[in-house]
mmCIF file of C-alpha atoms in Angstrom:
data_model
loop_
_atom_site.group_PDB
_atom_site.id
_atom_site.type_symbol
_atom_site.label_atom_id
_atom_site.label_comp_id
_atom_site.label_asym_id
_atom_site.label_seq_id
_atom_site.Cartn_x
_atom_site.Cartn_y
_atom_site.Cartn_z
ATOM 1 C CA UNK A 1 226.886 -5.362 99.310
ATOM 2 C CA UNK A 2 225.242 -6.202 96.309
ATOM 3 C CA UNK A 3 222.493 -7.985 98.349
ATOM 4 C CA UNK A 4 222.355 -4.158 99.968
ATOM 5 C CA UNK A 5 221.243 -2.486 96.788
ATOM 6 C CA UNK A 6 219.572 -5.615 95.111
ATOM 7 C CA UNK A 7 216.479 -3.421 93.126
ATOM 8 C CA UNK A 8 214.160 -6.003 95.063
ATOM 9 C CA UNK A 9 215.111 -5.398 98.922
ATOM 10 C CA UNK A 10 214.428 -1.367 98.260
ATOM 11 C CA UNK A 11 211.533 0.820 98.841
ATOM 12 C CA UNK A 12 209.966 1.539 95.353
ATOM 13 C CA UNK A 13 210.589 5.503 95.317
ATOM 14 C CA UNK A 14 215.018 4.410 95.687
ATOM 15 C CA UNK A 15 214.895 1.152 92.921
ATOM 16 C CA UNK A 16 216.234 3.398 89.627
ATOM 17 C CA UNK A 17 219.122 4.580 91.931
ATOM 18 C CA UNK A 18 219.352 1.117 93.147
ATOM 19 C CA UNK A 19 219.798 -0.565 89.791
ATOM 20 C CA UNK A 20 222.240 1.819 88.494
ATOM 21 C CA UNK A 21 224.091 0.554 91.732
ATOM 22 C CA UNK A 22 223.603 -2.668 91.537
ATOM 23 C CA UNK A 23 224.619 -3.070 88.192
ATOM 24 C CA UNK A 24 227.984 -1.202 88.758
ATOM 25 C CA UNK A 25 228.628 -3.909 91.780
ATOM 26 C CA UNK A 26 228.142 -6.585 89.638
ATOM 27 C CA UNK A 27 230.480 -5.026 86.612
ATOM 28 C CA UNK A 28 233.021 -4.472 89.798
ATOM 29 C CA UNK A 29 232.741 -7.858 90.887
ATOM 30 C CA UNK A 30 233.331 -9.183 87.157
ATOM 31 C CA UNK A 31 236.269 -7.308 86.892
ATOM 32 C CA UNK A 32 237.925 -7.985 90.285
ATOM 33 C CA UNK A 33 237.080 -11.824 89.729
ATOM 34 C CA UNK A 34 238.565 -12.066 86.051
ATOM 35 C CA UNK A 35 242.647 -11.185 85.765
ATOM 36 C CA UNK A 36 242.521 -10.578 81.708
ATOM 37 C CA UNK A 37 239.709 -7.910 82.551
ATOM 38 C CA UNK A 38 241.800 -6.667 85.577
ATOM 39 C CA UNK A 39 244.608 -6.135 83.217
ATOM 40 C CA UNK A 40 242.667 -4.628 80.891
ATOM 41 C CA UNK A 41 241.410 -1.996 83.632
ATOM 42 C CA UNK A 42 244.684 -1.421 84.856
ATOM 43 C CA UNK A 43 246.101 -0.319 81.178
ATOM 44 C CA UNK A 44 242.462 1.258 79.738
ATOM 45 C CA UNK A 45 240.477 1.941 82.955
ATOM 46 C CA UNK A 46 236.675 1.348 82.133
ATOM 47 C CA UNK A 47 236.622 2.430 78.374
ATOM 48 C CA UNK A 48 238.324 -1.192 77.726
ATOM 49 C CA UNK A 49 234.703 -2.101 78.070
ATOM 50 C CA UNK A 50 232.693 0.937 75.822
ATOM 51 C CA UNK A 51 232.099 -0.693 72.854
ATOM 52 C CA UNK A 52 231.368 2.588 71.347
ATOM 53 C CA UNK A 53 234.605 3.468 72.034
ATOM 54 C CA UNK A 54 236.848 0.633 70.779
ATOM 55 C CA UNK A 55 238.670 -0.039 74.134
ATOM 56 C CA UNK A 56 240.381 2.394 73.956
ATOM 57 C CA UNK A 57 242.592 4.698 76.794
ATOM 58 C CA UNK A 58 240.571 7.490 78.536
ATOM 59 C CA UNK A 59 237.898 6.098 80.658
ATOM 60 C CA UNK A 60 235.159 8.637 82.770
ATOM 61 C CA UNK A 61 234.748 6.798 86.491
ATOM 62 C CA UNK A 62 237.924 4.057 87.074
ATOM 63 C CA UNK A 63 236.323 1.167 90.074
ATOM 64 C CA UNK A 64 237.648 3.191 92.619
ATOM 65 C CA UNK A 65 235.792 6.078 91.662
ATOM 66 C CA UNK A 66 232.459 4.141 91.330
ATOM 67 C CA UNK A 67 232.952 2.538 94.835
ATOM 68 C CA UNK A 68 234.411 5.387 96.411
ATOM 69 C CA UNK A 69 231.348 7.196 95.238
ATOM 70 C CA UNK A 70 228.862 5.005 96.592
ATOM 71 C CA UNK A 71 230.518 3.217 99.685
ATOM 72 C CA UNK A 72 233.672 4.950 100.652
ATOM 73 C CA UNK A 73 235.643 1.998 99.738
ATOM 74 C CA UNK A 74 238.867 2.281 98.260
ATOM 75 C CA UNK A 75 240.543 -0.611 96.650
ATOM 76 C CA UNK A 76 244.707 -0.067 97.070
ATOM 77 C CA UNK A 77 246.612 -1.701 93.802
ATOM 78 C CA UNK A 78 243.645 -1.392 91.458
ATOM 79 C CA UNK A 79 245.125 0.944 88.082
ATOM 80 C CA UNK A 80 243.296 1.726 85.601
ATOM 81 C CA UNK A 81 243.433 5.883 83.341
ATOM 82 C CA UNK A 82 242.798 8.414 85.727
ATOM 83 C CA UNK A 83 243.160 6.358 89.098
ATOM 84 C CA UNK A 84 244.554 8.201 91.534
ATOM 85 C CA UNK A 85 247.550 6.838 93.643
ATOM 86 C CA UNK A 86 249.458 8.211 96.495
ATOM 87 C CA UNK A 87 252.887 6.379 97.525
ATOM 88 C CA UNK A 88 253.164 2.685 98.131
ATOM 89 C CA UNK A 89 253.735 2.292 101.951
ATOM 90 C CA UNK A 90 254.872 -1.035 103.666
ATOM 91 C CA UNK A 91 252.749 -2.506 105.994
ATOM 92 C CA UNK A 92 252.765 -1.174 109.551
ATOM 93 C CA UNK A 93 254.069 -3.529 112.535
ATOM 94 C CA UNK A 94 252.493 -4.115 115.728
ATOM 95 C CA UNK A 95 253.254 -5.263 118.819
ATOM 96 C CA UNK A 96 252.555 -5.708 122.297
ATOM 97 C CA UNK A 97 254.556 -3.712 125.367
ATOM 98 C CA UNK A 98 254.117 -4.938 128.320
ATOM 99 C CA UNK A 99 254.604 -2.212 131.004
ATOM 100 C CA UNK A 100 254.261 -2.542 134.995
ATOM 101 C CA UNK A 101 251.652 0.255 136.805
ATOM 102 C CA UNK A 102 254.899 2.235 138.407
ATOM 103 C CA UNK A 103 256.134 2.763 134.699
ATOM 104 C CA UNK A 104 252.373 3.819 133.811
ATOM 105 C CA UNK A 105 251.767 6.273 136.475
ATOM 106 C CA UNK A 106 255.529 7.761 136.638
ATOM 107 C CA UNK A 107 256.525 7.575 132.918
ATOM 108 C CA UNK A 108 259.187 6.029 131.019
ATOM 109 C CA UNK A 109 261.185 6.839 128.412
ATOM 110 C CA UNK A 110 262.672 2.849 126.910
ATOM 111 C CA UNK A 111 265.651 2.429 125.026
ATOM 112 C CA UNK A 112 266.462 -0.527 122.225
ATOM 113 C CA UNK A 113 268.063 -2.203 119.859
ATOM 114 C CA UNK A 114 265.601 -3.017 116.808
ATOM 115 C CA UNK A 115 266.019 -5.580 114.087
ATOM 116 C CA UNK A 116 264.674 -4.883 111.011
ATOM 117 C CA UNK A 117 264.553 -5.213 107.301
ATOM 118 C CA UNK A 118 266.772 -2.000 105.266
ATOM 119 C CA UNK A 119 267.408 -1.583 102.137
ATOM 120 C CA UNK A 120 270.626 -2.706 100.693
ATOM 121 C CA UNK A 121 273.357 -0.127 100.645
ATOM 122 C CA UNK A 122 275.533 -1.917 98.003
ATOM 123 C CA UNK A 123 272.779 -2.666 94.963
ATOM 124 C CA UNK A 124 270.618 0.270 96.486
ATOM 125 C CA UNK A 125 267.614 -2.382 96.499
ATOM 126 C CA UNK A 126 268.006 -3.473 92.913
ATOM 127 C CA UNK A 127 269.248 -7.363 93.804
ATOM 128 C CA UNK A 128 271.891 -7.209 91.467
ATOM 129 C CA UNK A 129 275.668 -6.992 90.748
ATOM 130 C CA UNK A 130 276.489 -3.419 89.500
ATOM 131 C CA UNK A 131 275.531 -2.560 85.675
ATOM 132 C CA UNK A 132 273.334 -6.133 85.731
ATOM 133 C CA UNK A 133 270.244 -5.108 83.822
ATOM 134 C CA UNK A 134 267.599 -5.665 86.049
ATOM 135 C CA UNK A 135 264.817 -8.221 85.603
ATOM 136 C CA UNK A 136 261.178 -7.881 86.964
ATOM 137 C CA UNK A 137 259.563 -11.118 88.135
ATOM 138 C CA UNK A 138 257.283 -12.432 85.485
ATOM 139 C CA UNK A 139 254.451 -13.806 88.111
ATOM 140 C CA UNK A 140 254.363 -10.258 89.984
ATOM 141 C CA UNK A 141 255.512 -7.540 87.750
ATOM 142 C CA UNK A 142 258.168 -6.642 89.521
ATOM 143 C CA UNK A 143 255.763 -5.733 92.690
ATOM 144 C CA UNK A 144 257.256 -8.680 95.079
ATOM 145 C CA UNK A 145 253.379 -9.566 96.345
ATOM 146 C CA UNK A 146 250.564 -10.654 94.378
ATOM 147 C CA UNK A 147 246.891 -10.026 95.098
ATOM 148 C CA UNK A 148 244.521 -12.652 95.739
ATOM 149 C CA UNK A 149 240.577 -12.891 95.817
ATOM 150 C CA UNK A 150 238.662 -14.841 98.799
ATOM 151 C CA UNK A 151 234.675 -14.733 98.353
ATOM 152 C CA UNK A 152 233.794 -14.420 101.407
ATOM 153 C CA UNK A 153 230.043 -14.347 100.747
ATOM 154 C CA UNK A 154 227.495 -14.097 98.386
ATOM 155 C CA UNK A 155 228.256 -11.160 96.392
ATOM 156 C CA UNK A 156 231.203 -10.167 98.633
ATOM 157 C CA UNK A 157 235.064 -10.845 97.891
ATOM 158 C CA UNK A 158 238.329 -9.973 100.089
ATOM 159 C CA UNK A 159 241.010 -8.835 98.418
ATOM 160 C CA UNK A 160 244.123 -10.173 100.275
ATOM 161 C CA UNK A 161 247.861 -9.299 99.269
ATOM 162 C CA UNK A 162 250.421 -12.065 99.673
ATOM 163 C CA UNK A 163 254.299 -12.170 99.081
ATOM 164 C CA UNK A 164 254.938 -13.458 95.586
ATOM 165 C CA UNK A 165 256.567 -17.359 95.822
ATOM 166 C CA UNK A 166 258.632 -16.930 92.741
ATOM 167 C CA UNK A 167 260.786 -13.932 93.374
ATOM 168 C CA UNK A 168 260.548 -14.353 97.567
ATOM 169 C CA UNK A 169 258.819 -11.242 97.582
ATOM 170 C CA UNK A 170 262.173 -9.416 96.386
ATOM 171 C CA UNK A 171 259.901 -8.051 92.920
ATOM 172 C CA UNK A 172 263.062 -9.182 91.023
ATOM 173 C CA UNK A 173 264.509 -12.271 89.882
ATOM 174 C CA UNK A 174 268.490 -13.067 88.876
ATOM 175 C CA UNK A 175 270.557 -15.681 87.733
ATOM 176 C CA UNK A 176 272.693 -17.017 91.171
ATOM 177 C CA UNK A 177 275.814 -15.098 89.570
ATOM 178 C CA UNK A 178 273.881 -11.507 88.613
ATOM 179 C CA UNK A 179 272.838 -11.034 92.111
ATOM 180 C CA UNK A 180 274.079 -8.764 94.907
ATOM 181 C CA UNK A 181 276.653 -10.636 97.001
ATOM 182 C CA UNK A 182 275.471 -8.407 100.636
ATOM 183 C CA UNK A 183 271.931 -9.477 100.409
ATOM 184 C CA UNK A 184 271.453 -12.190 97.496
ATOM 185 C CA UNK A 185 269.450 -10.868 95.544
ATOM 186 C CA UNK A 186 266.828 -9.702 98.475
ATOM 187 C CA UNK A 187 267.033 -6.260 97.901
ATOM 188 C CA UNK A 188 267.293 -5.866 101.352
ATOM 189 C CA UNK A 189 269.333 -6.622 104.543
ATOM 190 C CA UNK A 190 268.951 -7.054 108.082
ATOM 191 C CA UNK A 191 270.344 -4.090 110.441
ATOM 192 C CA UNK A 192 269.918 -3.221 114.032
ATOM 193 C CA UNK A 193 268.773 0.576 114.887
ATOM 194 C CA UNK A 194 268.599 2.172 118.251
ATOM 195 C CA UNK A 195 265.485 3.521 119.009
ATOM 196 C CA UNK A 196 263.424 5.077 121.918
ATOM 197 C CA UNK A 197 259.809 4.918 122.610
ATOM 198 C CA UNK A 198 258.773 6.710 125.360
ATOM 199 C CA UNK A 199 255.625 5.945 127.469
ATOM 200 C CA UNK A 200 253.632 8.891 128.998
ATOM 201 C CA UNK A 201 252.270 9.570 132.205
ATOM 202 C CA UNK A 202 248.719 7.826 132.774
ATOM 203 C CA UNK A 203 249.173 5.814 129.657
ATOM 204 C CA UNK A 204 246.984 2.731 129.688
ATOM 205 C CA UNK A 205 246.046 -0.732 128.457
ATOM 206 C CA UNK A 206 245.185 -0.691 124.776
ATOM 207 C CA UNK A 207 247.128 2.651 124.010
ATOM 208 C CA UNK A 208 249.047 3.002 120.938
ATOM 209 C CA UNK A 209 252.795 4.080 121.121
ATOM 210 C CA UNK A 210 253.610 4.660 117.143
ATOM 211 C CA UNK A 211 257.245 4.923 115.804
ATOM 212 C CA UNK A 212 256.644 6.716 112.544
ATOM 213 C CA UNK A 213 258.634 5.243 109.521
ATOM 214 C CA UNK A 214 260.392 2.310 111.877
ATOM 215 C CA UNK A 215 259.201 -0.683 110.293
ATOM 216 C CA UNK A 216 260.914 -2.550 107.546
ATOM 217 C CA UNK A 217 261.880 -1.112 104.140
ATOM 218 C CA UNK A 218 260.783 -2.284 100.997
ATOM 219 C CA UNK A 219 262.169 -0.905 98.201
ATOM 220 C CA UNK A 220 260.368 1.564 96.235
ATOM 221 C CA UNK A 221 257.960 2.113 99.156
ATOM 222 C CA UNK A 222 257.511 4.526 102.253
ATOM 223 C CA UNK A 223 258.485 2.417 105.223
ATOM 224 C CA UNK A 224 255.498 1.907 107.271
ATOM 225 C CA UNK A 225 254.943 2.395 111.090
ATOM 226 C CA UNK A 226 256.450 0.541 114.205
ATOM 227 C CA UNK A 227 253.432 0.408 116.386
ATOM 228 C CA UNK A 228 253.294 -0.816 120.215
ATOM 229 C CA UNK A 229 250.138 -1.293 122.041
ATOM 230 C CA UNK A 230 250.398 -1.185 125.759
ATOM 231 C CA UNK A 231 250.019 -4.497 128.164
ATOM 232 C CA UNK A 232 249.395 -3.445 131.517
ATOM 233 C CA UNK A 233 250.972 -6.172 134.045
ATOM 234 C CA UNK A 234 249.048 -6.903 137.071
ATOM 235 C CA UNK A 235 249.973 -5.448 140.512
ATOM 236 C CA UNK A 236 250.156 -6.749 143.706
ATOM 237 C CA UNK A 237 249.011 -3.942 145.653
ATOM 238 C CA UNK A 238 247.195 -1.901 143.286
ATOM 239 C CA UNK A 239 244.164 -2.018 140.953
ATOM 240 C CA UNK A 240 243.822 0.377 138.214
ATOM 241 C CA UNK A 241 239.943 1.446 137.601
ATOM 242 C CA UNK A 242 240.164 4.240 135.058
ATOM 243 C CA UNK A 243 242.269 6.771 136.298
ATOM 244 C CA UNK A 244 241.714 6.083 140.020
ATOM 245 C CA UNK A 245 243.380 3.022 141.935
ATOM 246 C CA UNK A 246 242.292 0.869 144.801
ATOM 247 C CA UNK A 247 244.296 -1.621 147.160
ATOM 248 C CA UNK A 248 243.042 -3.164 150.425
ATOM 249 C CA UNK A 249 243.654 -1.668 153.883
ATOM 250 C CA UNK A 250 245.169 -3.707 156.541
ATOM 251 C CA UNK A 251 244.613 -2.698 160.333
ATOM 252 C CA UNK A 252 243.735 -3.990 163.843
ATOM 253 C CA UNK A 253 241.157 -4.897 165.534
ATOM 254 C CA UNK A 254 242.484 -2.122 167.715
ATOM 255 C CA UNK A 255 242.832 0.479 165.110
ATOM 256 C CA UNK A 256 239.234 0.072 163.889
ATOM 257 C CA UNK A 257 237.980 0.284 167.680
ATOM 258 C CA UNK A 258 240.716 2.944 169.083
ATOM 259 C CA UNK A 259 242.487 4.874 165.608
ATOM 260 C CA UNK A 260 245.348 5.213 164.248
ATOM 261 C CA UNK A 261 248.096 7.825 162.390
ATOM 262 C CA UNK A 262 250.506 5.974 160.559
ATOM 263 C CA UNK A 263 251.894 5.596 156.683
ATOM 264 C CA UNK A 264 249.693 3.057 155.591
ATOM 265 C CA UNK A 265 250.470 2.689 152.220
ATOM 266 C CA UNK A 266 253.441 3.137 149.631
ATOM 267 C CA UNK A 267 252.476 4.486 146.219
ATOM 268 C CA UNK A 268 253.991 3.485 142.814
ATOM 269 C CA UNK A 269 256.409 6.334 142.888
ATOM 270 C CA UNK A 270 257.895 5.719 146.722
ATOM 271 C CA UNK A 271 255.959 8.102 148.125
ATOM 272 C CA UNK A 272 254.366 7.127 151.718
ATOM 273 C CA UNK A 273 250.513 7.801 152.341
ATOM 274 C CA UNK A 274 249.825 8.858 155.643
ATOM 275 C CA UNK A 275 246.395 8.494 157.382
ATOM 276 C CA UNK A 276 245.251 10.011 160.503
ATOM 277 C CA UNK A 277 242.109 8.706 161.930
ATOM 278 C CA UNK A 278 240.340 9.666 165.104
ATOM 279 C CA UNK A 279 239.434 7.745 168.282
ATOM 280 C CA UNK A 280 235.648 7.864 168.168
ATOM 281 C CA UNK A 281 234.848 6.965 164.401
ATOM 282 C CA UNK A 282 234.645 3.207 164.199
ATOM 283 C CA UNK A 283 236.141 1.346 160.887
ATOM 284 C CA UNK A 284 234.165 -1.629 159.763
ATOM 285 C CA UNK A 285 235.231 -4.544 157.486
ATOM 286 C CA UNK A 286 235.039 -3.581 153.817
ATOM 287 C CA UNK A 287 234.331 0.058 154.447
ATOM 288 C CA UNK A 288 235.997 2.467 151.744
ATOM 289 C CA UNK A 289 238.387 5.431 152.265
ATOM 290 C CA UNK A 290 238.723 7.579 149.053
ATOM 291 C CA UNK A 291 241.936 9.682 148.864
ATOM 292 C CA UNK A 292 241.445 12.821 146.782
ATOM 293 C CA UNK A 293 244.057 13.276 143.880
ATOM 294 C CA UNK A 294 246.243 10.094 144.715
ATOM 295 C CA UNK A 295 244.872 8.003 141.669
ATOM 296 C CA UNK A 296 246.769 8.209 138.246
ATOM 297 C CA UNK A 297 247.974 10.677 136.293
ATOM 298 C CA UNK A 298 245.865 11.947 133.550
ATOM 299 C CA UNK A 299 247.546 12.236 130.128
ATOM 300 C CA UNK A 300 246.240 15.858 129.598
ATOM 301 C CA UNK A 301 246.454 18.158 132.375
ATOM 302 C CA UNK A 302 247.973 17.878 135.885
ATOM 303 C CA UNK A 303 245.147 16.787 138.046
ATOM 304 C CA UNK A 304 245.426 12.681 138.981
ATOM 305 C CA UNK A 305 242.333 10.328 139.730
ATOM 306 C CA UNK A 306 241.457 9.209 143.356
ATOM 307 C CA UNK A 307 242.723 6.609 145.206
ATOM 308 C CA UNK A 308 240.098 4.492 147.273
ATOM 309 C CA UNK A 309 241.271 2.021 150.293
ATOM 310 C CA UNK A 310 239.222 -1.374 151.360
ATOM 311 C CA UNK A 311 240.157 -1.479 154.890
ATOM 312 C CA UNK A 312 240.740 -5.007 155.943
ATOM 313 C CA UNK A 313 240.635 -6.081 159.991
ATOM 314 C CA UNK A 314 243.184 -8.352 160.860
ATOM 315 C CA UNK A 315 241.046 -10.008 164.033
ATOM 316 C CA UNK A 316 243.509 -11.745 166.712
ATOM 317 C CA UNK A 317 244.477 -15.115 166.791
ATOM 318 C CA UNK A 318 242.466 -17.627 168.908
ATOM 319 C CA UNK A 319 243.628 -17.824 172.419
ATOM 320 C CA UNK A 320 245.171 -14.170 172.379
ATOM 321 C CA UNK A 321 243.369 -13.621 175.853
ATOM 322 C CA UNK A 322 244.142 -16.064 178.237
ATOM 323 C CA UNK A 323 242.943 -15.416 182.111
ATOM 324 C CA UNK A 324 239.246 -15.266 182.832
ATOM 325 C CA UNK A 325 240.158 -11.833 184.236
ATOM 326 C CA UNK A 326 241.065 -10.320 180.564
ATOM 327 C CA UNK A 327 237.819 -11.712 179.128
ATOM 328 C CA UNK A 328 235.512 -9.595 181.691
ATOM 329 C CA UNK A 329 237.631 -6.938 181.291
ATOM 330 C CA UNK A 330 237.444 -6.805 177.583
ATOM 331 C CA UNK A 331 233.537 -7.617 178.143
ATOM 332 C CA UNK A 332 233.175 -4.839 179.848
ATOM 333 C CA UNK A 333 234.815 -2.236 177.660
ATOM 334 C CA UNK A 334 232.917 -3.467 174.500
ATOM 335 C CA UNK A 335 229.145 -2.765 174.054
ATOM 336 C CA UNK A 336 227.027 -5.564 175.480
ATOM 337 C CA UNK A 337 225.292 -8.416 173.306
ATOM 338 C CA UNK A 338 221.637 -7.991 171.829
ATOM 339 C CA UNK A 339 219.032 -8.563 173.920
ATOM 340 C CA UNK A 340 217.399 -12.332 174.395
ATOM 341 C CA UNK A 341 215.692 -14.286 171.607
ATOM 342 C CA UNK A 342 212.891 -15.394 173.719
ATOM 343 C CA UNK A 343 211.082 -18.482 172.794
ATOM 344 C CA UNK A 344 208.851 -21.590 174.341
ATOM 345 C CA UNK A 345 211.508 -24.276 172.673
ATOM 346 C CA UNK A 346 215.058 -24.273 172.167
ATOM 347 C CA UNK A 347 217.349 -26.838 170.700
ATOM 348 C CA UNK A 348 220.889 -27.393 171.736
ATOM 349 C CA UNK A 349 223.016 -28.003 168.178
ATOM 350 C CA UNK A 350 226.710 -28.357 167.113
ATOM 351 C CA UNK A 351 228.151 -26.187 164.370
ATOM 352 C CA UNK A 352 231.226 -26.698 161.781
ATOM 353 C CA UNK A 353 233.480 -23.998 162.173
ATOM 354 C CA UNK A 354 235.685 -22.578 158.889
ATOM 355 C CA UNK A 355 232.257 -23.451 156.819
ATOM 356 C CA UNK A 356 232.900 -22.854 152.663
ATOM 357 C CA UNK A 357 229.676 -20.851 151.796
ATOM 358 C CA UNK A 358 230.498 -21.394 148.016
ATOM 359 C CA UNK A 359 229.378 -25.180 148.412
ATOM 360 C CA UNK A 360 226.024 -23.902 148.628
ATOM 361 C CA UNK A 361 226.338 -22.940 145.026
ATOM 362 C CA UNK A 362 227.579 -26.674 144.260
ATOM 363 C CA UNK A 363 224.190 -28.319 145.425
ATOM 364 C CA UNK A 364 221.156 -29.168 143.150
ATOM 365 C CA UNK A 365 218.160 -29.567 144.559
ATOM 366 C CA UNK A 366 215.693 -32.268 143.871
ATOM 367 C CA UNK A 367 212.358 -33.016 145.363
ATOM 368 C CA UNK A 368 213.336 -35.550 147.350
ATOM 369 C CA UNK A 369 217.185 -34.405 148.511
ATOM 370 C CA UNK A 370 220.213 -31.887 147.959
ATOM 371 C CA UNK A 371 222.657 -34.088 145.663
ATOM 372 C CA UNK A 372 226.178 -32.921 145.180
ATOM 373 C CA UNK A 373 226.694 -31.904 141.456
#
């Protein structure tokens, strides 16, 4: 950032502006970096450091302001006169849910049991015995979590928040016999809740399934959200592309030559597709039917994606004719071969049946010879 707005990597028309910011990133960066400053801020905002004015309370732009201002950055837990804070909120949970493609195209409403952190009914999230005074933790004021710095670059720090070690994140700290006898002094308890999330209709991998308010308490916060993100399992028939599907289409050698009208296909809610297909219109291998409407559901609306089928010949076994008299028969229905290659030399060779074509790929060629890698 402050390499961003450095006065010397501007054009010359934007380097006033660009020293007024720069200097304000580098009295941010001070501040952030030095706790007895940072404390300072937090009680006097930025007149602690206007000499003209003593250091006194009353400051004009707090550090959020200033990098709000210029970068849209907000910095959560940073005080100082004037800042402006909304509730403290505890952080969110996440999760993944794994969910088959039947539950994804039908819907499904899931109910469970939750474990999670609440706050204790008996000290009402104080820690202590009833009419113990209570005590903030020195190290954390009383916040259970303590902010750390991490440069992270030249210039550039994270601000990360971490449990405090003294109080075990509780914010308060007690003598063994002050504290609550349900939770110990934690300020909270464990408790199970039922709850419900409910997966719509054409949901999909990567979708977010929030439970507002369902993670765990921390006193003296807004409980923050249970969130799932969708895992969709693998199917054995199916393939999900979008909104439409595609599986493979088994049929005869027969029913690509002759037709066929059968169910050839069950979709994810039970439902049986059923295909007609003429005499006259030959199928070939890998050839694709598309199905109008019989993909997956999409979320808004009624209409559904299309469903696309890679037909598949299943040729007979070897040895599935067996009198000379079936072969010329068969020869005879079929169309005949192409005509003659004609030419002055031919050679008589034997082949390897059941050949792997992706050795090919495993060969390296030299000058001199192909060389297995």
């Amino acid at each position: 950032m402050a390499r961003m707005y450095h006065p010397d990597k501007v054009p010359e028309e934007k380097k006033a502006e660009s020293e007024v910011k720069f200097k304000a990133i580098g009295q941010a960066y001070e501040i952030l970096m030095d706790e007895q400053k940072r404390e300072l801020y937090d009680t006097h905002g930025m007149a602690a450091f206007d000499p003209s004015r003593g250091g006194g309370p009353g400051s004009e732009m707090d550090m959020n302001d200033i990098l709000a201002s210029m970068f849209g950055m907000h910095m959560p837990g940073m005080g100082g006169a004037g800042a402006r804070r909304g509730p403290r909120r505890s952080p969110d949970e996440e999760q993944p849910y794994k969910a088959s493609l039947e539950d994804l195209y039908k819907g499904k409403t899931v109910k469970f049991a939750a474990e999670k952190q609440v706050t204790c009914s008996q000290c009402k999230g104080t820690g202590a015995k009833d009419k113990v005074k209570p005590n903030k933790c020195e190290r954390c004021g009383g916040q259970g979590r303590r902010d750390v710095l991490q440069q992270i670059g030249p210039g550039l720090v994270h601000r990360a928040t971490i449990p405090c070690e003294h109080c075990q994140g509780s914010g308060m700290h007690y003598k063994e016999k002050d504290r609550c006898k349900k939770c110990k002094g934690k300020r909270t308890v464990k408790e199970h809740k039922a709850l419900e999330l409910y997966i719509p209709r054409g949901s999909m991998q990567g979708d977010r399934i929030v439970l507002e308010g369902e993670a765990d308490q921390i006193p003296d916060t807004t409980p923050g959200d249970l969130i799932f993100h969708i895992v969709e399992e693998p199917h054995d028939v199916f393939t999900r592309i979008g909104n439409d599907l595609s599986a493979d289409l088994s049929i005869t050698l027969a029913e690509a030559l002759c037709g066929f009208s059968r169910v050839v296909i069950k979709h994810l809610d039970g439902r049986g597709i059923h295909i007609e297909h003429p005499r006259g219109k030959v199928l070939r291998p890998n050839e694709v039917l598309k199905i109008h409407g019989e993909g997956m559901p999409k979320k808004r609306g009624e209409t559904k994606g299309d469903l696309y089928l890679v037909i598949k010949i299943e040729f007979p076994e070897d040895g599935w004719l067996n009198s000379d008299s079936d072969h010329e028969a068969l020869q005879k229905l079929l169309p005949p071969p192409a005509a003659a290659i004609t030419v002055e030399e031919v050679d008589e060779v034997e082949y390897e049946a059941d050949a792997d074509i992706e050795q090919v790929s495993r060969l390296c060629y030299s000058p001199r010879t192909f060389e297995t890698c």
